[in-house]
Amino acid sequence: MKLLSLLHRWTGGFVGVVLAVIGLSGTALLWEDNWILLDGANDAPASSPAELAKAIEVAIQTAPGLSRITFAGEEIGLHQAIYSDGSGAYIAQDGTVIERWSGIWERPELWLFELHHYLLLGEVGKTITGVLGLLLLAFTITGAILWWRTRKTFRFRLWPARYTASAIVRHHRDMGVVASPLLLIAAATGTMMVFPAISSELLSPIATADVTPELPTDLAPISESTDWAVVLANAQSVYPSAAARRLMMPAASGEPIAIRFRQDFEWTPNGRSYAWVAPDTGTVVAKDDPALRDTAYAIVEKFYPIHAAKVGGFLWRIAMTFAGLALVLLGLFASWSFWIGKFTSRPPNVLRPAKAAN
């Protein structure tokens, strides 16, 4: 037990602040649809191919190098266009460009996403967040084991009773055990999104052979003659009852346009139902229908919506908000008590000069 306590305390002291940053940024992102207060953000989403085609045309005219456009949905009633140089725009459903930005720092929801997922460090940061997710799993499990010895002194507080080392440790211990079920869910889903090999291994007994559609690479490029209404209408015919959520431009010459749909059974807000369309003819050249995938794929699809509280309504969002704020307090007080407490807990005579001998 002493070794377990030592590992828990020392590791938490070093990574506590970073976990707090992840918890705080994630909590803010849970509510982004409430604090994006742009004109048209609360408009009901349009879904006809003609209306969405108009949004694509406006996005193309707004700036060169359109990379993707996410269509207005239930969370925000604006289309979001992202360009290859990192710039972007919000477009109202009447075609008005509401907001433009040249980089992520001009929009809080963008840099908060980068902070939470990548720690602003790109792919290296993504790996770090995955490792931190594994550590959070370990902290939650070992913390519950260590709490069991002192369970008779349990008293839940949102804030430490006093700013003393013992009071902070008691608060950390009791807050942690209350939040532990939610922290386990957040850590597990987040980690498996970063490290899909983990979920692949865990779900391998119920997985079948993964069939990835082959995409053509010799198609005509997008041009001024590309009929976006036809492209969208033909793609929609593959999933008649689904909502078109995102259109992605070809990454290389000769590749098709990718359109992402959300079917009724999917939890992910932007769905995982794909249709690929030839830019010149509007012909559907491939599709990837989650309804035809195995159970393992269906489980993996649930990770993000559970993690980001995109399902479960208001109550689940409140629950994940509590988990995020609990992680902030647990991380900050863990680092504070480990580093600051070391210096404030020294005996007074250590810092006093020795008295001169008589």
mmCIF file of C-alpha atoms in Angstrom:
data_model
loop_
_atom_site.group_PDB
_atom_site.id
_atom_site.type_symbol
_atom_site.label_atom_id
_atom_site.label_comp_id
_atom_site.label_asym_id
_atom_site.label_seq_id
_atom_site.Cartn_x
_atom_site.Cartn_y
_atom_site.Cartn_z
ATOM 1 C CA MET A 1 0.000 0.000 0.000
ATOM 2 C CA LYS A 2 2.819 2.381 0.809
ATOM 3 C CA LEU A 3 4.382 1.892 -2.632
ATOM 4 C CA LEU A 4 0.983 2.327 -4.312
ATOM 5 C CA SER A 5 0.399 5.554 -2.376
ATOM 6 C CA LEU A 6 3.863 6.811 -3.277
ATOM 7 C CA LEU A 7 3.376 6.139 -7.000
ATOM 8 C CA HIS A 8 -0.082 7.728 -6.963
ATOM 9 C CA ARG A 9 1.166 10.856 -5.199
ATOM 10 C CA TRP A 10 4.367 11.416 -7.152
ATOM 11 C CA THR A 11 2.859 10.782 -10.577
ATOM 12 C CA GLY A 12 -0.136 12.971 -9.754
ATOM 13 C CA GLY A 13 2.159 15.739 -8.570
ATOM 14 C CA PHE A 14 3.906 15.844 -11.933
ATOM 15 C CA VAL A 15 0.900 15.561 -14.288
ATOM 16 C CA GLY A 16 -1.890 17.068 -12.184
ATOM 17 C CA VAL A 17 -1.809 20.513 -13.793
ATOM 18 C CA VAL A 18 -1.916 19.073 -17.326
ATOM 19 C CA LEU A 19 -4.890 16.885 -16.405
ATOM 20 C CA ALA A 20 -6.580 19.998 -15.007
ATOM 21 C CA VAL A 21 -6.038 21.800 -18.326
ATOM 22 C CA ILE A 22 -7.588 18.880 -20.216
ATOM 23 C CA GLY A 23 -10.518 18.778 -17.795
ATOM 24 C CA LEU A 24 -11.210 22.514 -17.997
ATOM 25 C CA SER A 25 -10.953 22.733 -21.793
ATOM 26 C CA GLY A 26 -13.143 19.662 -22.185
ATOM 27 C CA THR A 27 -15.779 21.114 -19.865
ATOM 28 C CA ALA A 28 -15.876 24.339 -21.885
ATOM 29 C CA LEU A 29 -16.300 22.357 -25.114
ATOM 30 C CA LEU A 30 -19.276 20.487 -23.652
ATOM 31 C CA TRP A 31 -21.207 23.752 -23.716
ATOM 32 C CA GLU A 32 -19.836 25.384 -26.879
ATOM 33 C CA ASP A 33 -23.237 25.469 -28.544
ATOM 34 C CA ASN A 34 -24.386 27.749 -25.705
ATOM 35 C CA TRP A 35 -21.559 30.282 -25.876
ATOM 36 C CA ILE A 36 -21.152 30.618 -29.661
ATOM 37 C CA LEU A 37 -23.403 33.672 -29.844
ATOM 38 C CA LEU A 38 -23.104 34.568 -33.520
ATOM 39 C CA ASP A 39 -26.051 35.703 -35.617
ATOM 40 C CA GLY A 40 -27.902 32.678 -36.957
ATOM 41 C CA ALA A 41 -26.361 30.228 -34.485
ATOM 42 C CA ASN A 42 -29.811 29.253 -33.222
ATOM 43 C CA ASP A 43 -31.472 28.930 -36.636
ATOM 44 C CA ALA A 44 -33.158 25.644 -37.520
ATOM 45 C CA PRO A 45 -30.940 23.698 -39.949
ATOM 46 C CA ALA A 46 -31.850 23.452 -43.636
ATOM 47 C CA SER A 47 -31.272 20.088 -45.260
ATOM 48 C CA SER A 48 -32.326 20.110 -48.916
ATOM 49 C CA PRO A 49 -29.574 19.495 -51.519
ATOM 50 C CA ALA A 50 -30.293 22.870 -53.141
ATOM 51 C CA GLU A 51 -29.882 24.777 -49.863
ATOM 52 C CA LEU A 52 -26.690 22.928 -48.942
ATOM 53 C CA ALA A 53 -25.323 23.426 -52.463
ATOM 54 C CA LYS A 54 -25.768 27.176 -52.011
ATOM 55 C CA ALA A 55 -23.681 27.032 -48.830
ATOM 56 C CA ILE A 56 -20.898 25.176 -50.667
ATOM 57 C CA GLU A 57 -20.876 27.747 -53.458
ATOM 58 C CA VAL A 58 -20.637 30.607 -50.933
ATOM 59 C CA ALA A 59 -17.792 28.826 -49.129
ATOM 60 C CA ILE A 60 -15.872 28.379 -52.399
ATOM 61 C CA GLN A 61 -16.369 32.044 -53.307
ATOM 62 C CA THR A 62 -15.355 33.263 -49.842
ATOM 63 C CA ALA A 63 -11.749 32.036 -49.990
ATOM 64 C CA PRO A 64 -9.585 29.671 -52.058
ATOM 65 C CA GLY A 65 -8.645 26.175 -50.961
ATOM 66 C CA LEU A 66 -11.848 24.946 -49.332
ATOM 67 C CA SER A 67 -10.988 21.785 -47.405
ATOM 68 C CA ARG A 68 -14.337 20.890 -45.872
ATOM 69 C CA ILE A 69 -17.668 22.344 -44.869
ATOM 70 C CA THR A 70 -19.669 21.110 -41.895
ATOM 71 C CA PHE A 71 -23.332 21.820 -42.409
ATOM 72 C CA ALA A 72 -25.590 23.517 -39.888
ATOM 73 C CA GLY A 73 -27.126 21.101 -37.412
ATOM 74 C CA GLU A 74 -29.002 20.833 -34.157
ATOM 75 C CA GLU A 75 -26.109 22.216 -32.091
ATOM 76 C CA ILE A 76 -25.336 25.284 -34.190
ATOM 77 C CA GLY A 77 -27.353 26.688 -37.066
ATOM 78 C CA LEU A 78 -24.339 27.907 -39.061
ATOM 79 C CA HIS A 79 -22.278 26.177 -41.731
ATOM 80 C CA GLN A 80 -18.572 26.007 -40.841
ATOM 81 C CA ALA A 81 -16.107 26.208 -43.730
ATOM 82 C CA ILE A 82 -12.461 25.258 -43.155
ATOM 83 C CA TYR A 83 -9.722 26.071 -45.686
ATOM 84 C CA SER A 84 -6.376 24.449 -46.405
ATOM 85 C CA ASP A 85 -4.407 27.368 -44.918
ATOM 86 C CA GLY A 86 -6.113 27.014 -41.524
ATOM 87 C CA SER A 87 -8.563 29.859 -42.031
ATOM 88 C CA GLY A 88 -12.316 29.451 -41.873
ATOM 89 C CA ALA A 89 -15.744 31.024 -41.928
ATOM 90 C CA TYR A 90 -19.202 30.681 -40.464
ATOM 91 C CA ILE A 91 -21.926 30.974 -43.103
ATOM 92 C CA ALA A 92 -25.592 31.565 -42.329
ATOM 93 C CA GLN A 93 -28.190 29.484 -44.096
ATOM 94 C CA ASP A 94 -29.232 32.448 -46.217
ATOM 95 C CA GLY A 95 -25.686 32.585 -47.630
ATOM 96 C CA THR A 96 -24.402 35.468 -45.498
ATOM 97 C CA VAL A 97 -20.821 35.128 -44.260
ATOM 98 C CA ILE A 98 -21.227 35.808 -40.535
ATOM 99 C CA GLU A 99 -17.647 35.424 -39.317
ATOM 100 C CA ARG A 100 -14.203 34.849 -40.820
ATOM 101 C CA TRP A 101 -10.908 33.953 -39.175
ATOM 102 C CA SER A 102 -7.352 33.480 -40.365
ATOM 103 C CA GLY A 103 -6.252 31.034 -37.646
ATOM 104 C CA ILE A 104 -7.514 29.053 -34.663
ATOM 105 C CA TRP A 105 -6.605 31.764 -32.149
ATOM 106 C CA GLU A 106 -9.409 33.960 -33.469
ATOM 107 C CA ARG A 107 -12.109 31.457 -32.479
ATOM 108 C CA PRO A 108 -12.171 30.055 -28.910
ATOM 109 C CA GLU A 109 -13.953 26.825 -29.871
ATOM 110 C CA LEU A 110 -11.115 26.018 -32.288
ATOM 111 C CA TRP A 111 -8.152 26.590 -29.984
ATOM 112 C CA LEU A 112 -9.973 24.919 -27.080
ATOM 113 C CA PHE A 113 -10.421 21.850 -29.285
ATOM 114 C CA GLU A 114 -6.727 21.881 -30.194
ATOM 115 C CA LEU A 115 -5.800 22.321 -26.526
ATOM 116 C CA HIS A 116 -8.029 19.504 -25.304
ATOM 117 C CA HIS A 117 -7.134 17.008 -28.031
ATOM 118 C CA TYR A 118 -3.563 17.954 -28.919
ATOM 119 C CA LEU A 119 -2.279 20.208 -26.094
ATOM 120 C CA LEU A 120 -1.420 22.614 -28.954
ATOM 121 C CA LEU A 121 1.435 20.234 -29.882
ATOM 122 C CA GLY A 122 -0.001 18.447 -32.917
ATOM 123 C CA GLU A 123 0.309 14.678 -33.156
ATOM 124 C CA VAL A 124 2.870 14.586 -30.336
ATOM 125 C CA GLY A 125 0.351 16.294 -28.079
ATOM 126 C CA LYS A 126 -2.320 13.812 -29.120
ATOM 127 C CA THR A 127 -0.088 10.956 -28.005
ATOM 128 C CA ILE A 128 0.546 12.734 -24.703
ATOM 129 C CA THR A 129 -3.188 13.110 -24.072
ATOM 130 C CA GLY A 130 -3.601 9.398 -24.743
ATOM 131 C CA VAL A 131 -0.907 8.560 -22.194
ATOM 132 C CA LEU A 132 -2.543 10.943 -19.722
ATOM 133 C CA GLY A 133 -5.818 9.096 -20.301
ATOM 134 C CA LEU A 134 -4.114 5.840 -19.325
ATOM 135 C CA LEU A 135 -2.674 7.540 -16.249
ATOM 136 C CA LEU A 136 -6.118 8.865 -15.320
ATOM 137 C CA LEU A 137 -7.456 5.318 -15.478
ATOM 138 C CA ALA A 138 -4.638 4.220 -13.168
ATOM 139 C CA PHE A 139 -5.196 7.181 -10.803
ATOM 140 C CA THR A 140 -8.913 6.426 -10.562
ATOM 141 C CA ILE A 141 -8.414 2.745 -9.793
ATOM 142 C CA THR A 142 -5.513 3.172 -7.361
ATOM 143 C CA GLY A 143 -7.251 6.129 -5.716
ATOM 144 C CA ALA A 144 -10.326 4.004 -5.010
ATOM 145 C CA ILE A 145 -8.100 1.292 -3.511
ATOM 146 C CA LEU A 146 -6.336 3.817 -1.272
ATOM 147 C CA TRP A 147 -9.651 5.424 -0.277
ATOM 148 C CA TRP A 148 -11.063 2.111 0.944
ATOM 149 C CA ARG A 149 -8.806 2.144 4.010
ATOM 150 C CA THR A 150 -10.230 5.496 5.127
ATOM 151 C CA ARG A 151 -13.833 5.056 3.962
ATOM 152 C CA LYS A 152 -15.227 5.584 7.483
ATOM 153 C CA THR A 153 -14.015 9.197 7.423
ATOM 154 C CA PHE A 154 -15.737 9.946 4.091
ATOM 155 C CA ARG A 155 -17.269 13.399 3.791
ATOM 156 C CA PHE A 156 -18.013 14.831 0.370
ATOM 157 C CA ARG A 157 -17.054 18.476 -0.118
ATOM 158 C CA LEU A 158 -16.879 20.544 -3.279
ATOM 159 C CA TRP A 159 -13.957 22.473 -1.774
ATOM 160 C CA PRO A 160 -11.362 21.653 0.898
ATOM 161 C CA ALA A 161 -12.408 22.646 4.409
ATOM 162 C CA ARG A 162 -9.008 24.282 4.984
ATOM 163 C CA TYR A 163 -5.887 24.956 2.946
ATOM 164 C CA THR A 164 -3.808 22.502 4.913
ATOM 165 C CA ALA A 165 -2.103 19.436 3.518
ATOM 166 C CA SER A 166 -4.311 17.020 5.469
ATOM 167 C CA ALA A 167 -7.569 18.792 4.495
ATOM 168 C CA ILE A 168 -6.583 18.880 0.831
ATOM 169 C CA VAL A 169 -5.676 15.180 0.868
ATOM 170 C CA ARG A 170 -9.052 14.318 2.448
ATOM 171 C CA HIS A 171 -10.893 16.450 -0.119
ATOM 172 C CA HIS A 172 -8.890 14.882 -2.967
ATOM 173 C CA ARG A 173 -9.612 11.385 -1.712
ATOM 174 C CA ASP A 174 -13.363 11.853 -1.204
ATOM 175 C CA MET A 175 -13.935 13.941 -4.344
ATOM 176 C CA GLY A 176 -12.029 11.376 -6.379
ATOM 177 C CA VAL A 177 -14.073 8.399 -5.235
ATOM 178 C CA VAL A 178 -17.368 10.199 -5.959
ATOM 179 C CA ALA A 179 -16.244 11.200 -9.455
ATOM 180 C CA SER A 180 -14.487 7.897 -10.177
ATOM 181 C CA PRO A 181 -17.247 6.234 -12.286
ATOM 182 C CA LEU A 182 -17.473 9.257 -14.585
ATOM 183 C CA LEU A 183 -13.700 9.691 -14.711
ATOM 184 C CA LEU A 184 -13.331 6.046 -15.729
ATOM 185 C CA ILE A 185 -15.784 6.570 -18.601
ATOM 186 C CA ALA A 186 -14.122 9.811 -19.732
ATOM 187 C CA ALA A 187 -10.622 8.342 -19.516
ATOM 188 C CA ALA A 188 -11.514 5.054 -21.214
ATOM 189 C CA THR A 189 -13.408 6.592 -24.137
ATOM 190 C CA GLY A 190 -10.817 9.321 -24.646
ATOM 191 C CA THR A 191 -7.886 6.914 -24.536
ATOM 192 C CA MET A 192 -9.444 4.482 -26.990
ATOM 193 C CA MET A 193 -10.114 7.311 -29.437
ATOM 194 C CA VAL A 194 -6.440 8.300 -29.294
ATOM 195 C CA PHE A 195 -5.157 4.710 -29.343
ATOM 196 C CA PRO A 196 -7.632 2.747 -31.510
ATOM 197 C CA ALA A 197 -5.364 -0.296 -31.337
ATOM 198 C CA ILE A 198 -6.465 -0.745 -27.709
ATOM 199 C CA SER A 199 -10.153 -0.933 -28.596
ATOM 200 C CA SER A 200 -9.358 -3.138 -31.601
ATOM 201 C CA GLU A 201 -7.628 -5.618 -29.316
ATOM 202 C CA LEU A 202 -10.349 -5.514 -26.659
ATOM 203 C CA LEU A 203 -13.149 -5.905 -29.207
ATOM 204 C CA SER A 204 -11.396 -8.439 -31.432
ATOM 205 C CA PRO A 205 -13.567 -11.368 -30.203
ATOM 206 C CA ILE A 206 -16.682 -9.722 -31.668
ATOM 207 C CA ALA A 207 -15.040 -8.101 -34.698
ATOM 208 C CA THR A 208 -15.192 -9.404 -38.241
ATOM 209 C CA ALA A 209 -13.018 -8.636 -41.241
ATOM 210 C CA ASP A 210 -12.963 -4.890 -41.882
ATOM 211 C CA VAL A 211 -13.932 -4.119 -45.465
ATOM 212 C CA THR A 212 -12.747 -0.673 -46.567
ATOM 213 C CA PRO A 213 -14.210 0.550 -49.853
ATOM 214 C CA GLU A 214 -11.739 1.072 -52.674
ATOM 215 C CA LEU A 215 -11.827 4.622 -54.023
ATOM 216 C CA PRO A 216 -10.965 5.584 -57.601
ATOM 217 C CA THR A 217 -7.964 7.836 -58.180
ATOM 218 C CA ASP A 218 -8.497 8.767 -61.823
ATOM 219 C CA LEU A 219 -11.565 11.003 -61.666
ATOM 220 C CA ALA A 220 -11.898 14.427 -63.241
ATOM 221 C CA PRO A 221 -11.157 17.293 -60.828
ATOM 222 C CA ILE A 222 -13.642 19.749 -59.358
ATOM 223 C CA SER A 223 -14.367 22.599 -61.754
ATOM 224 C CA GLU A 224 -16.745 25.487 -62.231
ATOM 225 C CA SER A 225 -19.129 23.082 -63.949
ATOM 226 C CA THR A 226 -19.446 20.864 -60.866
ATOM 227 C CA ASP A 227 -23.141 20.823 -59.981
ATOM 228 C CA TRP A 228 -23.212 20.736 -56.194
ATOM 229 C CA ALA A 229 -26.962 20.213 -56.021
ATOM 230 C CA VAL A 230 -26.618 17.087 -58.179
ATOM 231 C CA VAL A 231 -23.624 15.874 -56.145
ATOM 232 C CA LEU A 232 -25.587 16.203 -52.904
ATOM 233 C CA ALA A 233 -28.827 14.794 -54.305
ATOM 234 C CA ASN A 234 -27.097 11.678 -55.646
ATOM 235 C CA ALA A 235 -25.240 11.157 -52.382
ATOM 236 C CA GLN A 236 -28.489 11.622 -50.458
ATOM 237 C CA SER A 237 -30.087 8.859 -52.521
ATOM 238 C CA VAL A 238 -27.691 6.395 -50.858
ATOM 239 C CA TYR A 239 -29.047 7.330 -47.413
ATOM 240 C CA PRO A 240 -32.543 8.725 -48.102
ATOM 241 C CA SER A 241 -33.503 9.341 -44.464
ATOM 242 C CA ALA A 242 -30.077 10.514 -43.253
ATOM 243 C CA ALA A 243 -28.879 14.074 -42.675
ATOM 244 C CA ALA A 244 -25.932 15.378 -44.688
ATOM 245 C CA ARG A 245 -23.391 16.607 -42.141
ATOM 246 C CA ARG A 246 -20.083 17.315 -43.846
ATOM 247 C CA LEU A 247 -18.577 17.591 -47.310
ATOM 248 C CA MET A 248 -14.843 17.048 -47.781
ATOM 249 C CA MET A 249 -12.983 18.101 -50.883
ATOM 250 C CA PRO A 250 -10.635 15.599 -52.569
ATOM 251 C CA ALA A 251 -7.264 15.458 -50.830
ATOM 252 C CA ALA A 252 -5.489 14.745 -54.124
ATOM 253 C CA SER A 253 -6.198 15.075 -57.824
ATOM 254 C CA GLY A 254 -8.348 12.268 -59.201
ATOM 255 C CA GLU A 255 -10.021 11.444 -55.883
ATOM 256 C CA PRO A 256 -13.779 11.723 -55.264
ATOM 257 C CA ILE A 257 -15.700 14.155 -53.085
ATOM 258 C CA ALA A 258 -16.560 12.644 -49.685
ATOM 259 C CA ILE A 259 -19.901 13.386 -48.062
ATOM 260 C CA ARG A 260 -20.627 12.333 -44.520
ATOM 261 C CA PHE A 261 -24.173 11.524 -43.358
ATOM 262 C CA ARG A 262 -25.770 10.756 -40.035
ATOM 263 C CA GLN A 263 -28.365 7.992 -39.972
ATOM 264 C CA ASP A 264 -30.988 7.731 -37.229
ATOM 265 C CA PHE A 265 -29.210 4.942 -35.348
ATOM 266 C CA GLU A 266 -25.864 6.753 -35.175
ATOM 267 C CA TRP A 267 -24.862 8.599 -32.000
ATOM 268 C CA THR A 268 -21.985 10.609 -33.486
ATOM 269 C CA PRO A 269 -23.312 14.108 -34.348
ATOM 270 C CA ASN A 270 -21.676 14.122 -37.779
ATOM 271 C CA GLY A 271 -22.357 10.452 -38.417
ATOM 272 C CA ARG A 272 -20.064 7.868 -39.975
ATOM 273 C CA SER A 273 -22.053 7.073 -43.105
ATOM 274 C CA TYR A 274 -20.001 8.009 -46.170
ATOM 275 C CA ALA A 275 -20.789 8.447 -49.841
ATOM 276 C CA TRP A 276 -18.064 9.270 -52.370
ATOM 277 C CA VAL A 277 -19.069 11.136 -55.501
ATOM 278 C CA ALA A 278 -17.335 11.871 -58.816
ATOM 279 C CA PRO A 279 -16.896 15.677 -59.146
ATOM 280 C CA ASP A 280 -17.700 15.876 -62.859
ATOM 281 C CA THR A 281 -20.733 13.600 -63.182
ATOM 282 C CA GLY A 282 -22.092 13.519 -59.633
ATOM 283 C CA THR A 283 -22.117 9.729 -59.777
ATOM 284 C CA VAL A 284 -21.737 7.858 -56.483
ATOM 285 C CA VAL A 285 -18.563 5.771 -56.813
ATOM 286 C CA ALA A 286 -18.400 4.214 -53.320
ATOM 287 C CA LYS A 287 -20.116 4.122 -49.952
ATOM 288 C CA ASP A 288 -19.432 3.012 -46.384
ATOM 289 C CA ASP A 289 -22.625 2.172 -44.497
ATOM 290 C CA PRO A 290 -22.262 1.584 -40.716
ATOM 291 C CA ALA A 291 -25.467 -0.471 -40.822
ATOM 292 C CA LEU A 292 -23.460 -3.146 -42.648
ATOM 293 C CA ARG A 293 -20.548 -3.063 -40.199
ATOM 294 C CA ASP A 294 -19.997 -5.387 -37.237
ATOM 295 C CA THR A 295 -20.805 -4.927 -33.543
ATOM 296 C CA ALA A 296 -17.259 -3.830 -32.729
ATOM 297 C CA TYR A 297 -17.556 -0.913 -35.162
ATOM 298 C CA ALA A 298 -20.890 0.080 -33.608
ATOM 299 C CA ILE A 299 -19.297 0.153 -30.144
ATOM 300 C CA VAL A 300 -16.339 2.258 -31.307
ATOM 301 C CA GLU A 301 -18.770 4.735 -32.882
ATOM 302 C CA LYS A 302 -20.200 5.384 -29.398
ATOM 303 C CA PHE A 303 -16.914 6.515 -27.809
ATOM 304 C CA TYR A 304 -16.964 10.129 -28.980
ATOM 305 C CA PRO A 305 -20.645 10.932 -28.321
ATOM 306 C CA ILE A 306 -20.387 9.468 -24.813
ATOM 307 C CA HIS A 307 -17.105 11.269 -24.111
ATOM 308 C CA ALA A 308 -18.367 14.626 -25.411
ATOM 309 C CA ALA A 309 -21.911 14.251 -23.995
ATOM 310 C CA LYS A 310 -23.480 14.361 -27.457
ATOM 311 C CA VAL A 311 -26.052 11.829 -26.242
ATOM 312 C CA GLY A 312 -27.906 11.433 -22.970
ATOM 313 C CA GLY A 313 -29.467 14.860 -22.967
ATOM 314 C CA PHE A 314 -29.000 17.571 -20.373
ATOM 315 C CA LEU A 315 -28.441 15.199 -17.449
ATOM 316 C CA TRP A 316 -25.496 13.422 -19.082
ATOM 317 C CA ARG A 317 -23.971 16.756 -20.029
ATOM 318 C CA ILE A 318 -24.247 17.851 -16.392
ATOM 319 C CA ALA A 319 -22.667 14.568 -15.288
ATOM 320 C CA MET A 320 -19.710 14.996 -17.645
ATOM 321 C CA THR A 321 -19.404 18.634 -16.580
ATOM 322 C CA PHE A 322 -19.053 17.447 -12.988
ATOM 323 C CA ALA A 323 -16.413 14.946 -14.128
ATOM 324 C CA GLY A 324 -14.477 17.672 -15.942
ATOM 325 C CA LEU A 325 -14.574 20.123 -13.037
ATOM 326 C CA ALA A 326 -13.703 17.348 -10.598
ATOM 327 C CA LEU A 327 -10.647 16.558 -12.715
ATOM 328 C CA VAL A 328 -9.656 20.235 -12.573
ATOM 329 C CA LEU A 329 -9.824 20.280 -8.759
ATOM 330 C CA LEU A 330 -8.181 16.883 -8.355
ATOM 331 C CA GLY A 331 -5.335 17.793 -10.697
ATOM 332 C CA LEU A 332 -4.666 21.279 -9.342
ATOM 333 C CA PHE A 333 -4.810 20.328 -5.675
ATOM 334 C CA ALA A 334 -2.706 17.218 -6.324
ATOM 335 C CA SER A 335 0.076 19.331 -7.833
ATOM 336 C CA TRP A 336 -0.351 22.122 -5.266
ATOM 337 C CA SER A 337 -0.158 19.816 -2.260
ATOM 338 C CA PHE A 338 2.777 17.920 -3.767
ATOM 339 C CA TRP A 339 4.935 20.906 -4.714
ATOM 340 C CA ILE A 340 3.852 23.808 -2.515
ATOM 341 C CA GLY A 341 3.112 21.592 0.451
ATOM 342 C CA LYS A 342 6.687 20.331 0.422
ATOM 343 C CA PHE A 343 8.000 23.796 1.209
ATOM 344 C CA THR A 344 5.274 25.010 3.566
ATOM 345 C CA SER A 345 5.456 21.826 5.636
ATOM 346 C CA ARG A 346 9.103 22.262 6.626
ATOM 347 C CA PRO A 347 9.743 22.671 10.354
ATOM 348 C CA PRO A 348 10.166 26.347 11.282
ATOM 349 C CA ASN A 349 13.650 25.825 12.694
ATOM 350 C CA VAL A 350 14.888 24.694 9.265
ATOM 351 C CA LEU A 351 14.466 28.215 7.951
ATOM 352 C CA ARG A 352 15.683 30.045 11.070
ATOM 353 C CA PRO A 353 19.344 30.915 11.620
ATOM 354 C CA ALA A 354 21.008 29.158 14.501
ATOM 355 C CA LYS A 355 21.278 31.194 17.690
ATOM 356 C CA ALA A 356 24.742 32.322 18.595
ATOM 357 C CA ALA A 357 26.352 30.362 21.377
ATOM 358 C CA ASN A 358 26.723 32.190 24.701
#
